[in-house]
Amino acid sequence: MYWGLTYLTLFLTASSARTIGTPQQLAARTTAEYAQKQSPLDTNWTADVGTNPWPEYPRPRLQRDEWQTLNGVWQYQSASSLNDVYSPPFGQDLAQEVLIPSCLESGLSGIQATDAYYSWFRTNFTVPGNWSGQDVVLNFGAVDYEATVFVNGKNASFHRGGYFEFSVDISPYLDTSGSNELLIFVHDPTDLNGYVIPIGKQRLVPSHIFYTPCSGIWQSVWLEPVPANYVTQLDLTADMHGQVNVTVHSVYGNGTEVNITVIDGSKVVGSGSGVSDQPFQFNVSDPKLWSPNSPTLYNVTVTMGDDTFQSYTGFRTVSKGTVDGVVRPLLNGEFMFIFGTLDQGYWPDGLYTPPSREAMVYDLQFLKDLGFNMVRKHIKVEPALWYRACDEMGLLVIQDMPSLRPLENILPDDGQQQEFSRQLDLLVNQLKSYTSIFTWVIYNEGWGQITSYYPEFDLTSRVQQLDPTRLVDATSGWHDHGAGDFSDNHHYANPQCGTPFYSIDSSPYDPKRIGIQGEFGGLGNNVSIEHLWNNQDAINSINQTYEIDTDLDAWNHRSHLLLTELQGQVSLYACSVAVWTQTVDVEGEINGLMTYDRRLKRVDEDQWKKDIKGLYDAASNRTSNSTSSSSSS
């Protein structure tokens, strides 16, 4: 069995961390210098990436003043098998230079690898002299899929899960007076035969709605000094009544005193204290509430012993309730129609890794300017700065769990299902303090969803236990057995949102839950080759698009008709939330509001703004004279 065998192999490796020995200085080899590879398509940001990418502090909800980025040019070489982890190339130059963070398969990486199952990454660093007397933590935003970390010849840590951050206290292995060698072994099988792991839309052989995979260190890497007992995780939410709920997780877990201050500009508006590793609450009087129309955020300072850092929060409450006889999602006790796009977070130059923060935020600002108030992050996890941008702009987030292998009738065995559940916990715990997230999605269209029994009921309960402040869409599309807060319909091209009609591949609307159009639209419009992913297999798959409109006038006309139809369902039936497919084209998909290179906008902006406003007005008119009875999720 893959899961058990791999776990046992790497557990034994990690357990022998102190027995590998000192680095061996072997004969140096010539390392090929870094240079961007030409991707099948680029963006306006590609040429500006350089060799010092992503200089921003990567973790805005737990931000320490002192830190050191390790982003930049590292060394890389492929390995031949999982057993290579037992023979690390200590003290050796590796074959090629690579840009970190990046996907090995991307042009930005300088590698543009295929079948990158086993990889070595290497860099050297020195510890600043003013960090003397403190521990040093090594942080990773995400490594796909399994990472074994060596520092100065010692096995320091192992992590599994391609979408999740992790940290390693590397203090025992450091030379604080000189250079330190960091060596990382990465194993990423993607959908290789025999593996059933969370991969989202990644495929070793891309095909239409499945895309080029991402292997390796694809989010930021950084160091920071910390005291011996430091904060490892901050759980922080604030509701519409001013109650701030806090759990500060520490290394020692021994109930150290914690003090928190909430700041509006330069004014302290609230404070509280408690002990680490136990939840506590305090109140802020008359807070300005966060919403898409007014995304107010407050700065937060947290102190635990000798550890002090900055964070932030927004005051808002997500719930559901009955409004005029219809179950609705409520934000701060009120129903508002929620409309956004399916956002897959792919880039032609960087794949999973955006070329820069500026580029990443461009997509979100484009959606906000059109009038969308939500984005569905589709079976991918973004860098923390993406969620910070949604918090700042006022874009609600539907967050998907990256799915197991789709559409192949390959379902997880017991061990693989347990691993999926473990990583679902990681997802919720990592992101649950971001203000903008209002719904979790567990399964998308049955991908990896076991049907011999209904695991979504237990998984929904688990998510609600980890995060009682959000709603849960247990099954977005297809195999809906009644779990979760939403009755979710997927239908291309036209919507069937909370309606008394549905198609055979969907489920009828369940009036006990919230009516959501989890996906619709998907209107295609082909473009000239300079805006296409220039890969013949991808180009050949364009004709699989749900509908092709031969010019932009037709595309915008059809969009207007579908949005008008959706508006009618908001006015007449129980439609509360809708997700348009999609923000941008991806490889062989040509149904985005923008092309994959972000250079061509298909939308008639005036028309789209009017149609989106029409959806909000329809919901407002429907409920203007109604009252709601709220319940928590």
Coordinates of C-alpha atoms in Angstrom, one line a residue, residues 187-584:
H187 CA 8.9 13.2 -3.8
D188 CA 5.9 14.2 -6.0
P189 CA 4.0 11.3 -7.7
T190 CA 1.0 13.4 -8.8
D191 CA -1.3 10.9 -10.4
L192 CA 1.3 8.2 -11.0
N193 CA -0.3 4.7 -11.1
G194 CA -0.9 3.5 -7.5
Y195 CA -1.1 6.9 -5.9
V196 CA -4.3 8.5 -4.7
I197 CA -3.3 11.8 -3.1
P198 CA -4.7 15.4 -3.0
I199 CA -3.7 16.9 -6.4
G200 CA -6.5 19.2 -7.5
K201 CA -6.3 19.7 -11.3
Q202 CA -2.7 18.5 -11.7
R203 CA -2.1 15.7 -14.2
L204 CA 1.1 14.1 -15.5
V205 CA -0.6 14.0 -18.8
P206 CA -2.7 17.2 -19.1
S207 CA -6.0 17.0 -20.8
H208 CA -8.5 19.9 -21.3
I209 CA -9.8 20.5 -17.7
F210 CA -6.7 19.0 -16.1
Y211 CA -3.4 20.8 -16.3
T212 CA 0.4 20.7 -16.1
P213 CA 1.5 19.6 -12.6
C214 CA 3.5 21.5 -10.1
S215 CA 6.4 19.8 -8.2
G216 CA 8.9 21.1 -5.7
I217 CA 9.2 24.2 -3.6
W218 CA 6.4 26.4 -5.0
Q219 CA 5.9 28.9 -2.2
S220 CA 8.3 31.1 -0.2
V221 CA 11.0 29.9 2.1
W222 CA 12.3 32.0 5.0
L223 CA 14.1 32.0 8.3
E224 CA 13.3 33.8 11.5
P225 CA 14.7 34.0 15.0
V226 CA 12.4 33.0 17.9
P227 CA 12.7 32.4 21.7
A228 CA 12.8 28.9 23.0
N229 CA 9.0 28.9 23.6
Y230 CA 7.5 30.6 20.6
V231 CA 4.0 30.7 18.9
T232 CA 3.5 28.1 16.3
Q233 CA -0.1 28.9 15.3
L234 CA -2.5 31.7 16.0
D235 CA -6.3 31.0 15.8
L236 CA -8.0 34.4 15.8
T237 CA -11.6 35.3 14.8
A238 CA -13.8 38.3 15.7
D239 CA -17.6 38.4 15.3
M240 CA -20.1 41.1 14.6
H241 CA -20.8 41.7 18.3
G242 CA -17.1 42.5 19.1
Q243 CA -16.1 39.2 20.6
V244 CA -12.6 38.2 19.8
N245 CA -11.9 34.5 20.1
V246 CA -8.2 33.4 20.5
T247 CA -6.1 30.3 20.7
V248 CA -2.4 30.8 20.7
H249 CA -0.5 27.5 20.1
S250 CA 3.0 27.3 21.6
V251 CA 6.0 24.9 21.4
Y252 CA 5.8 23.9 25.0
G253 CA 2.1 23.9 25.4
N254 CA 2.4 24.9 29.0
G255 CA -0.1 27.7 29.4
T256 CA 2.2 30.7 29.1
E257 CA 0.6 34.1 29.6
V258 CA -0.6 35.8 26.4
N259 CA -1.5 39.4 25.8
I260 CA -3.3 40.8 22.8
T261 CA -4.0 44.3 21.7
V262 CA -6.4 45.4 18.9
I263 CA -5.5 48.6 17.2
D264 CA -7.5 50.9 14.9
G265 CA -5.0 53.1 13.1
S266 CA -2.9 54.3 16.1
K267 CA -5.6 53.9 18.7
V268 CA -5.9 50.9 20.9
V269 CA -9.6 49.8 20.9
G270 CA -9.4 46.6 22.8
S271 CA -7.2 44.1 24.6
G272 CA -7.3 40.8 26.3
S273 CA -5.2 38.2 28.0
G274 CA -5.2 34.5 28.6
V275 CA -2.8 31.6 28.5
S276 CA -1.4 29.7 25.5
D277 CA -2.8 26.5 24.1
Q278 CA -6.3 27.3 25.6
P279 CA -9.0 29.3 24.0
F280 CA -10.0 32.6 25.5
Q281 CA -12.2 35.6 24.6
F282 CA -12.4 39.3 25.1
N283 CA -14.6 42.1 23.6
V284 CA -14.1 45.2 21.5
S285 CA -16.9 47.8 21.8
D286 CA -18.7 48.9 18.7
P287 CA -16.3 47.5 16.1
K288 CA -16.6 48.6 12.5
L289 CA -17.8 45.5 10.7
W290 CA -16.1 43.8 7.8
S291 CA -18.1 43.1 4.6
P292 CA -17.4 43.2 0.8
N293 CA -18.8 46.8 0.8
S294 CA -16.7 47.9 3.8
P295 CA -13.7 45.6 4.4
T296 CA -12.5 47.1 7.6
L297 CA -9.5 45.4 9.2
Y298 CA -7.8 45.9 12.6
N299 CA -4.2 45.4 13.4
V300 CA -3.4 43.1 16.3
T301 CA -0.3 42.7 18.4
V302 CA 0.3 39.4 20.2
T303 CA 2.9 38.8 23.0
M304 CA 3.6 35.5 24.6
G305 CA 6.6 35.6 26.9
D306 CA 9.5 36.8 24.8
D307 CA 7.7 36.2 21.5
T308 CA 6.0 39.3 20.0
F309 CA 4.5 39.5 16.5
Q310 CA 1.8 41.3 14.4
S311 CA -1.4 40.1 13.1
Y312 CA -4.8 41.4 12.0
T313 CA -8.5 40.6 12.0
G314 CA -11.9 41.7 10.8
F315 CA -15.1 41.7 12.7
R316 CA -17.9 39.8 11.0
T317 CA -20.2 36.8 11.5
V318 CA -21.1 34.1 9.0
S319 CA -24.2 32.1 9.6
K320 CA -27.3 30.8 7.9
G321 CA -30.9 31.6 8.6
T322 CA -34.4 31.6 7.2
V323 CA -35.4 34.7 5.4
D324 CA -39.0 34.9 4.1
G325 CA -39.2 31.1 4.2
V326 CA -35.9 30.5 2.3
V327 CA -32.7 29.3 3.9
R328 CA -30.0 31.9 3.2
P329 CA -26.4 32.6 4.0
L330 CA -26.1 35.5 6.3
L331 CA -23.2 37.9 6.7
N332 CA -23.5 40.0 9.9
G333 CA -27.0 38.8 10.3
E334 CA -28.2 39.9 6.8
F335 CA -28.7 38.1 3.5
M336 CA -26.8 39.5 0.5
F337 CA -26.5 37.7 -2.8
I338 CA -23.0 36.3 -3.2
F339 CA -21.6 36.1 -6.7
G340 CA -18.1 35.2 -7.8
T341 CA -15.9 33.3 -10.2
L342 CA -14.3 29.9 -10.3
D343 CA -10.7 30.9 -9.7
Q344 CA -8.1 28.2 -10.4
G345 CA -5.0 30.2 -9.7
Y346 CA -2.9 29.0 -12.7
W347 CA -0.3 31.0 -14.5
P348 CA 1.3 30.2 -17.9
D349 CA 4.7 31.3 -16.7
G350 CA 4.6 29.9 -13.1
L351 CA 1.8 27.3 -13.1
Y352 CA 0.8 27.2 -9.4
T353 CA 3.2 30.1 -8.5
P354 CA 2.2 33.6 -9.6
P355 CA 5.0 35.6 -11.1
S356 CA 4.7 38.2 -8.4
R357 CA 2.3 39.6 -5.8
E358 CA 1.4 42.4 -8.2
A359 CA 0.3 39.8 -10.8
M360 CA -1.6 37.8 -8.2
V361 CA -3.5 40.8 -6.9
Y362 CA -4.3 42.0 -10.5
D363 CA -6.7 39.1 -10.9
L364 CA -8.5 39.9 -7.7
Q365 CA -8.7 43.6 -8.4
F366 CA -10.1 42.8 -11.8
L367 CA -13.0 40.8 -10.2
K368 CA -13.6 43.5 -7.6
D369 CA -13.8 46.2 -10.2
L370 CA -16.4 44.3 -12.1
G371 CA -18.5 44.1 -9.0
F372 CA -18.0 40.5 -7.9
N373 CA -18.1 40.1 -4.1
M374 CA -16.7 36.5 -3.9
V375 CA -14.2 34.2 -5.4
R376 CA -14.2 30.4 -5.3
K377 CA -10.7 29.1 -4.9
H378 CA -11.0 26.0 -6.9
I379 CA -9.2 22.9 -5.5
K380 CA -6.0 24.8 -4.8
V381 CA -4.5 26.6 -1.8
E382 CA -2.9 30.0 -2.5
P383 CA 0.0 31.8 -0.8
A384 CA -1.0 33.5 2.4
L385 CA -0.7 36.9 0.8
W386 CA -3.6 36.0 -1.6
Y387 CA -6.0 35.6 1.4
R388 CA -4.7 38.8 2.9
A389 CA -5.5 40.6 -0.4
C390 CA -9.1 39.2 -0.3
D391 CA -9.4 40.4 3.3
E392 CA -8.2 43.8 2.3
M393 CA -10.4 44.1 -0.9
G394 CA -13.5 42.6 0.6
L395 CA -13.8 39.5 -1.5
L396 CA -15.5 36.6 0.2
V397 CA -13.8 33.2 -0.4
I398 CA -15.2 29.8 -1.0
Q399 CA -12.2 27.6 -0.2
D400 CA -12.0 24.1 -1.8
M401 CA -10.1 21.2 -0.5
P402 CA -7.8 20.0 -3.2
S403 CA -9.3 16.8 -4.6
L404 CA -8.1 13.3 -5.0
R405 CA -7.8 11.8 -8.5
P406 CA -10.9 12.7 -10.5
L407 CA -12.9 11.0 -13.2
E408 CA -11.0 7.7 -13.2
N409 CA -13.1 5.6 -10.9
I410 CA -10.0 5.4 -8.7
L411 CA -11.2 5.8 -5.1
P412 CA -9.0 6.0 -2.0
D413 CA -8.5 2.9 0.2
D414 CA -8.8 3.3 4.0
G415 CA -5.3 4.6 4.5
Q416 CA -5.6 7.1 1.6
Q417 CA -9.0 8.3 2.9
Q418 CA -7.4 8.9 6.4
E419 CA -4.6 10.9 4.7
F420 CA -7.2 13.0 2.8
S421 CA -9.0 13.7 6.1
R422 CA -5.7 14.6 7.8
Q423 CA -4.9 17.1 5.1
L424 CA -8.4 18.5 5.2
D425 CA -7.6 19.3 8.9
L426 CA -4.4 21.1 7.7
L427 CA -6.4 23.2 5.3
V428 CA -8.9 24.4 7.8
N429 CA -6.4 25.0 10.6
Q430 CA -4.1 26.9 8.2
L431 CA -6.7 29.2 6.8
K432 CA -9.5 29.5 9.3
S433 CA -8.4 32.8 10.7
Y434 CA -8.7 34.7 7.4
T435 CA -11.6 37.0 7.6
S436 CA -12.7 36.6 3.9
I437 CA -13.3 32.8 4.0
F438 CA -17.0 32.1 4.5
T439 CA -17.4 28.5 3.1
W440 CA -15.3 25.3 3.0
V441 CA -15.8 22.8 0.1
I442 CA -14.9 19.2 0.9
Y443 CA -15.7 17.4 -2.4
N444 CA -16.0 18.7 -6.0
E445 CA -18.1 16.8 -8.5
G446 CA -17.5 13.5 -6.7
W447 CA -13.8 13.5 -7.4
G448 CA -12.3 11.0 -4.9
Q449 CA -15.6 10.8 -3.1
I450 CA -16.4 7.3 -1.8
T451 CA -20.0 6.3 -2.7
S452 CA -20.2 2.9 -0.9
Y453 CA -20.7 5.0 2.2
Y454 CA -21.0 8.7 2.7
P455 CA -17.8 10.1 4.3
E456 CA -18.9 13.6 3.7
F457 CA -21.1 13.5 6.8
D458 CA -18.3 12.8 9.2
L459 CA -15.9 15.1 7.3
T460 CA -18.5 17.9 7.5
S461 CA -18.8 17.4 11.3
R462 CA -15.0 17.5 11.6
V463 CA -14.7 20.7 9.7
Q464 CA -17.5 22.3 11.8
Q465 CA -15.7 21.1 14.9
L466 CA -12.4 22.7 13.7
D467 CA -14.2 25.9 12.6
P468 CA -17.7 26.5 13.8
T469 CA -17.6 30.1 12.3
R470 CA -18.0 29.1 8.7
L471 CA -20.5 27.2 6.4
V472 CA -19.6 23.9 4.7
D473 CA -20.4 22.9 1.2
A474 CA -19.9 19.1 1.6
T475 CA -20.4 18.2 -2.1
S476 CA -20.2 20.8 -4.7
G477 CA -22.0 19.2 -7.6
W478 CA -23.0 15.6 -8.3
H479 CA -23.1 13.1 -5.4
D480 CA -25.2 15.0 -2.9
H481 CA -26.6 12.9 0.0
G482 CA -27.8 15.8 2.2
A483 CA -24.6 16.7 4.1
G484 CA -23.5 20.3 4.8
D485 CA -25.2 23.7 4.5
F486 CA -25.6 23.9 0.7
S487 CA -27.7 22.3 -2.0
D488 CA -25.2 22.8 -4.8
N489 CA -26.0 22.5 -8.5
H490 CA -23.5 22.4 -11.4
H491 CA -24.8 23.0 -14.8
Y492 CA -23.3 24.3 -18.0
A493 CA -24.1 26.7 -19.5
N494 CA -27.3 28.0 -17.9
P495 CA -28.0 28.1 -14.2
Q496 CA -30.4 25.9 -12.1
C497 CA -30.0 27.7 -8.8
G498 CA -32.4 26.9 -6.0
T499 CA -35.0 26.1 -8.7
P500 CA -37.8 23.5 -9.1
F501 CA -36.0 22.2 -12.2
Y502 CA -32.7 20.4 -12.6
S503 CA -30.8 18.2 -15.0
I504 CA -30.3 14.4 -14.6
D505 CA -26.6 14.8 -13.7
S506 CA -27.5 17.2 -10.8
S507 CA -29.6 16.9 -7.6
P508 CA -32.9 18.5 -7.0
Y509 CA -32.9 21.6 -4.8
D510 CA -33.2 20.8 -1.1
P511 CA -35.1 23.6 0.6
K512 CA -33.6 22.7 4.0
R513 CA -30.3 24.0 2.8
I514 CA -28.9 27.0 0.9
G515 CA -29.4 27.1 -2.8
I516 CA -26.1 27.6 -4.6
Q517 CA -25.1 27.4 -8.3
G518 CA -21.6 26.0 -7.6
E519 CA -20.6 26.3 -11.3
F520 CA -22.2 27.6 -14.5
G521 CA -21.3 29.6 -17.5
G522 CA -18.3 28.1 -19.1
L523 CA -18.8 30.0 -22.4
G524 CA -15.9 29.7 -24.7
N525 CA -14.4 32.1 -27.2
N526 CA -11.3 31.1 -29.2
V527 CA -8.5 33.6 -29.6
S528 CA -5.4 34.0 -31.7
I529 CA -2.3 32.0 -30.9
E530 CA -0.5 34.8 -29.1
H531 CA -3.1 34.5 -26.3
L532 CA -3.2 30.7 -26.2
W533 CA -1.2 28.0 -24.3
N534 CA 0.9 27.0 -27.4
N535 CA 0.7 23.3 -26.8
Q536 CA -0.9 21.3 -29.6
D537 CA -2.6 18.8 -27.3
A538 CA -4.1 21.7 -25.4
I539 CA -5.2 23.4 -28.6
N540 CA -6.8 20.2 -29.9
S541 CA -8.9 20.0 -26.7
I542 CA -10.4 23.4 -27.2
N543 CA -13.4 21.9 -29.0
Q544 CA -14.3 20.1 -25.7
T545 CA -15.5 23.5 -24.3
Y546 CA -19.1 23.5 -23.3
E547 CA -20.1 26.2 -25.8
I548 CA -18.0 28.1 -28.3
D549 CA -19.0 31.7 -29.2
T550 CA -17.3 32.8 -32.4
D551 CA -16.8 36.5 -31.5
L552 CA -16.8 38.7 -28.4
D553 CA -20.1 40.3 -29.2
A554 CA -21.7 36.8 -29.2
W555 CA -19.8 35.9 -26.1
N556 CA -21.0 38.9 -24.2
H557 CA -24.6 38.5 -25.5
R558 CA -24.7 34.9 -24.2
S559 CA -23.2 36.0 -20.9
H560 CA -25.9 38.7 -20.6
L561 CA -28.6 36.1 -21.3
L562 CA -27.3 33.7 -18.7
L563 CA -26.9 36.4 -16.0
T564 CA -30.4 37.6 -16.8
E565 CA -31.6 34.0 -16.4
L566 CA -29.8 33.8 -13.0
Q567 CA -31.4 37.1 -12.0
G568 CA -34.8 35.6 -12.6
Q569 CA -33.9 32.7 -10.4
V570 CA -32.8 35.1 -7.6
S571 CA -36.1 36.9 -7.9
L572 CA -38.4 33.9 -8.2
Y573 CA -36.8 31.0 -6.4
A574 CA -34.2 30.3 -3.7
C575 CA -30.9 31.2 -5.4
S576 CA -28.5 32.7 -2.8
V577 CA -25.0 32.1 -4.2
A578 CA -23.6 31.6 -7.7
V579 CA -20.1 30.9 -9.2
W580 CA -19.3 31.8 -12.8
T581 CA -16.7 29.7 -14.7
Q582 CA -14.1 31.2 -14.7
T583 CA -11.7 34.1 -14.0
V584 CA -9.1 33.3 -16.7

